[in-house]
Structure formats: C-alpha cells, structure tokens
Amino acid sequence: MSADQLIAALDSEDGGVRHLRRLPARASVRAAWPEWVPDEVRKALGDTGITLPWPHQAEAATHAFEGRDTVIATGTASGKSLAYLLPLLTEAAADGPGRTLYLAPTKALAADQARAVAEFDVPGLIPAIVDGDTPFEHRQWAQRFANLVLSNPDLLHHSLLPRHRMWRSLLKDLKYVVVDECHVYRGVFGAHVALTLRRLLRLAAHYGASPVVIAASATAADPAASLSVLTGRPATAVTVDSSPSPGATVALWEPVTYEVEGEPQQASTLSETARMLAQLVRRGVRTLAFVPSRRGAEIVAAEAKSRLGADPSAGRIAAYRAGYLREHRRDLEADLREGRLLGVATTNALELGIDVTGLDAVLLCGYPGRLASFWQQIGRAGRGDTEALAVMLAKDDPLDTFLVHHPEAIFDRPVEASVCDPSNPYVLAGHLCLAAEELPLKESDLASIPGSRAVADELCEQKLLRKRAGGRYYWIGSERPEVTLRGSGPMGVDIAETSTGRLIGTIDAAASHRLVHRGAIYLHQGESYLVDDLDLEEGLALVHAAKPPWTTSSQEITHLEILAERERLEMGDVTLSLGEVEVTSCVISYQRRRLPSGEVIDTQQLDLPPQTLRTVAVWWTVDPESLDGLKDLAGSLHAAEHASIGLLPLIATCDRWDIGGLSTAAHMDTELPTVFVYDGHPGGAGFAEQAFRKWTDWLGATREAIAGCDCTSGCPSCIQSPKCGNGNEPLSKPGALTLLKKVLAAAEGPVTAKSFADKPVKEEDDLWPGDF
C-alpha cells in the first residue's frame, strides 16, 4: 500500500492529519575508492554488495586516514559506518600494528556492528566484543589479540581505564577511536562521557599512542564543535549526505477530541498509537512505534495485541525497552531484523543505528523532545526503495499541540546543537579523582577544562588529592570514587519477584521513588506487577504479579533555595535571572485511580527519604503592584510554570522530564512572585542557560500555545502537567496569559544586564509545592 492509502486507512472520524509533508527522494551519487584503500578491502566490500562508496563516506574516511579527528553527521541509513570502517580495515589488511576501539552508547549497537563487520572477509581483521556480559577469559583474549575491540563508554569507564596496565597492549597501539552515535552524548551523560574519553586519550598518550577519533552522528548543528567538546581537540565535520533515499510522507496527527462537561479532551495518545500499530500490522506493514516511556511501550504493545484479538498477526507484536534481560533483548532484535516481528512498541532504545532494514512505517507517540531524535526516529523506515510513512501523534501537552499547528517549527528549523558541559564541577570532581588514581595529573591535563584547577584544589582540601612539587596532583583517597556515567547516584534498582527471586528488570535509582515505591503498579511486557517493598539500601524492589482495577501515580513536594545568582536582566517590573539553586524533593504519597475512569480511590502515604539536587535554574519575577487586576496570582504563576516547562524543549536539547519547576507568590529569596525552571541534573545540564539566552522565543511560544488552545479553563494541551506534585491545583489560564504578556512586554523597554560572582540568600523558605 502507498503512504496515502495507509494514511486514509488510519484516519479516524474526529482526529487526523493536521499537516502532511513530503520528503523528496534522493538519487544515489557514487565516488571512486580513495587511492589508499587496498585491493583486499575493496574486494571484501564488493563481496557484500558495496561496489563504490558515496562521496561523504570517502571524504570522511580520508580525513581520518590522514590523521584528522573527524565526525560524519548525515542522515539515518546513510552508511556512516563505512566511513570509519575503511581506515581500520585498511590497517588490518596491511597487517599493521594499529588497533581500534569502537564505542557505542548501547551493547545492542556494538553487537550489531560486530555482526556487520563479521560479513567482511578482510585478512588480518580480528574483532571482539568486550562489554559487561563478556567472560573474563574472553576479555583476556581480546586484550592480547583483537585489533578491533567493540565496547561502550560504561565498560571503558568502569573496567578498561581502571585496569589500564592490563590493557597496555591495546593502548600503546591504539590508532583509531570510533565514537558511534555521538549526538547521544549530551547533558550530564555527555559530560561524563567527554571526561571518560579525555581520560582514555591521556592514557593512550602515556603509552605512546596518538589515536585519531572518528565519530558518527545524526544530523546536528555544528557537529565538529560537539566532537571537540567531547575530546578537547579540534575536529573536521562531513555533513553533506550523498546517499540515496526513497523519500517519506510525514504526517503530524492530532488524536480525536471529545467534550467532557463542555471542555475539549483529547483521546489517549497511547491508545491512538496502539490503534494505528494494530491496523498497520494487520495489513502486513512492518512498523516501529516509538513511545516515550517504558510503561507506555508496554501499554501500546498490549493494547495493539488486544485489538487484533484472534488475528494471527497479534503474536507478531512485542514491546522493546531498556530493563529487559540481555537474552530477551537479543531475541527481540533478531525477530525484528529477520521479519518474525511485524510491530514493535519501543522506547528510544531502538532509535540508534541497529540495522533493522525493511521497515515500512514509524509511529511517534508524541514529539521525542529534540529535532535530532525526531529525524533519527522517522529515518528508521524507508531504508529500501519504498517510500516510508512516518506519523507523529501529538500528546496532550503544550509542546506537541504547538508543533502540530506550527509545522514550520519542525520542518523549517535547524537541528539543535548537543549541549554538554565537561566543566560541571559535580561531574568533573569524580573524574579528576579517577584520572589522578590512574596516573598523576599534570597542569597540562587541566588546561583544556575551565575551572578544573579550582576543583582539583578543592579536592586537595578534602584530602582526596595532594599537590606536590612540579604541580602534579596525586590520588590519596582510601577508596576509588564511585562515578556512574548515566546518573549521579547508585547504578540502579533491581526488580524481582517476591516469591521466586526471579529478576524482572532494572530501573534508575532516582526514578525508583516515583515508579516502584511500595504499592506502585509496575508494567513489564504487558504484565502488571504490584510492588511489595522497595529497599533502597539493597537496591531491590520486590513485586508480585497482579491485575488490580486501578493504576497509581506518585505525589511529590519540592523546596527550592537560591544559592547564587550568575546573571540578571532588569526590565522595569520584571526581572529574569540565571543561577545556582538547591532543590529538595520528596515523594510523600501516591494515589490509586480507578480504571478506566481515572477516579481517585484513595491516597496512601509513603515514608521515603528526600532527594537533594544542586543545579542551575532560570527564574523570573514580577512586581506584584503591577498586577492589580490579577485575581488568582498563585494559579497564574503555577499555570505559566507548567506551560513554560512544556515548551522549553522547543529551544533546548531536553525533554520535559529533564527539567523541573516551581512557582510561588512570594519566594523568600526574591520576596516577589517567582517562577523557577531548573535542570533536573546535578550541576546543571545547560538547559536553563539556553532558556535564559533565548527567553523571548521560549516564553513567546509558551504564551502562543496557551492562547491557541481551545479549552476555557486549562487542559493538558496547555497548562496541566502530568508530573505536577500538587494535582494541577490551582491553575489559571487567563492569569497565565496576563503574566506572560507582562513579561514579554518588558523586553521592549530598557534592559539592564548584570553579572554576579555570588549573591547571599536567606536560608528559610516556604514554597508552593513544585513539580519535578
């Protein structure tokens, strides 16, 4: 079926397409093999069907072969892997001593690359996967013999670098470091990976090697600068995509809307995604449905199966997400790749470059939060000669509603740059300790990271490092510091059955307070489990299978203190600030809601410890005397806070769950009505700073989204939040519009910009419960 026929089949009576965009097909352009590629490599590639490279592949490979750090940033399925494979295959065919370390953000992607490399019959190539699942004796073999080691940043950080003397043979001959899908490394995770890569390059130099870094990225703004932030070295970018494309039809879809007590209410996006997935699978259309949460992926897969009933195709639908056991994930990947599965509801775990050729359609259950992710996800279909179909279904929230009615914000806007700050002191301190423990730190090691000397001196005061004559820093701590790349706390919480001890899955420790607290309903592969107990010290949640007629949602309170103000814009009655804050939040209870009505059955109290976060926030205040006509100040501030959180991903490389907010009619530090929006990561991740720099675009889009919503008093499409710690009360839609109009108008008058080294604040605070 054509894309038009599929869209007509998917259409519903009251919902449907709000915008249709045709992405044109692109003809193939071929280039000659670079002269330096030997005949053995050309023949091996030709045997697999690669007769000639595309120009972007040849250009990027040549840059790397000639010794320049290079990033190739082209579209999905544009053959980026050949660009980094050509230099290392050439080295292997020449029987050279050079070895390659390939790093992927996931084990699945590294395994997929290993399968692809195994198809190339290149003499001298000895690949080996080394990750957390690799037995010790296999690691020993890889240390000695493999000239292509496929791994991930986590293994590099936790195992290879601490045991660098065992890996000396690899490090001294390291010629290439491949960083695949490098656009993933953003925010705090990106800062951790950047510092891990710098530790790798430092140790390689110690053993006499000077490896070239070759990176592959989805289309991104200024990819060379992004790679330079990761490595601390200059880089060259190749961005012109010369690969063929069958084209695609992209539909922006708004689910059916119906009235409840006179107010418009949108149908569940999860349910609409399940409906479409079932209809496409019934027609034999191979489909991926990207769903923003693990729970959502489970719901979509289960409901799609249910809709198909006795149809045999129901058995060809599955969920895929992080948290599954390794063997289960590999089986699902093989079933999808080989066509045994027709439909998969997945989190962004399948967004990356795992080869799943032959897909016909992609469904996006809501905007994924970043344009880079949007283009990466829709690019997963249409890898052959058939035009792809991609449908983005708008969630009932401000950003999605704005985008389906302003398609230019997707199709006519450049892709964001990755935001990553290796100088974040909360991230940097641990890596400086690790680097000093691996090898004493020299002054030159600190030169490329702003603020690193101050952090190192503070570590000396804490008696973790010691500075000796010559300016070197030595590790003197008693135990190696525990630093996790993908978070700031413990590695995670295991989820196991109470009766059998069988491991069901894992979850991030920070999220465990909200999702696997005592009494929570946890979903796994369509099965529901009731949490019996959460032991934070042991990192264990005990569950049993259950199907109660209710669902659960946690409730949280938040306290915020301003620690220091960095910058301020004074605009008459309005002030906009950027600075450091401390946020203390605590999950205090959860509600049980009846299915499917959503009626609250009861509220159960919880006794969980508070979680403290020191981070960066943007906040704005308004002189209350200029708001005489505003009846509900607290509700107005609260509504503006919700909507501005929802729209921040429009201008920052984040999604709604990366940020938090709080509003109060009289904050103790500002003594004024204040709205805060803060990064949800220790030390900040750059999101609040982007909001401060682009505040008129951000708050202008926020006001437009609220004003453009058809509801009367507020709904999830404009001012209600799915993570509100106060049950979305109080909220005032008219008041939020008045406030935002006041703030935006202030930009048209005189503006005084100020910078601060520090701003003392009061210690006590009495706040409106915030939302995180």
CSV table of C-alpha atoms in Angstrom, one decimal, residues 321-331 502-506 524:
chain,number,residue,atom,x,y,z
A,321,ARG,CA,12.8,-1.3,26.1
A,322,ALA,CA,15.7,-1.0,28.4
A,323,GLY,CA,15.4,-3.0,31.6
A,324,TYR,CA,14.9,-6.4,29.9
A,325,LEU,CA,17.4,-9.1,30.4
A,326,ARG,CA,20.2,-9.3,27.8
A,327,GLU,CA,19.0,-12.6,26.3
A,328,HIS,CA,15.4,-11.3,25.9
A,329,ARG,CA,16.6,-8.1,24.1
A,330,ARG,CA,18.8,-10.1,21.7
A,331,ASP,CA,15.9,-12.4,20.8
A,502,ARG,CA,13.4,-14.1,39.5
A,503,LEU,CA,14.8,-10.9,38.1
A,504,ILE,CA,12.2,-8.9,36.1
A,505,GLY,CA,14.2,-5.9,35.2
A,506,THR,CA,16.0,-2.8,36.5
A,524,HIS,CA,6.6,-5.4,32.1
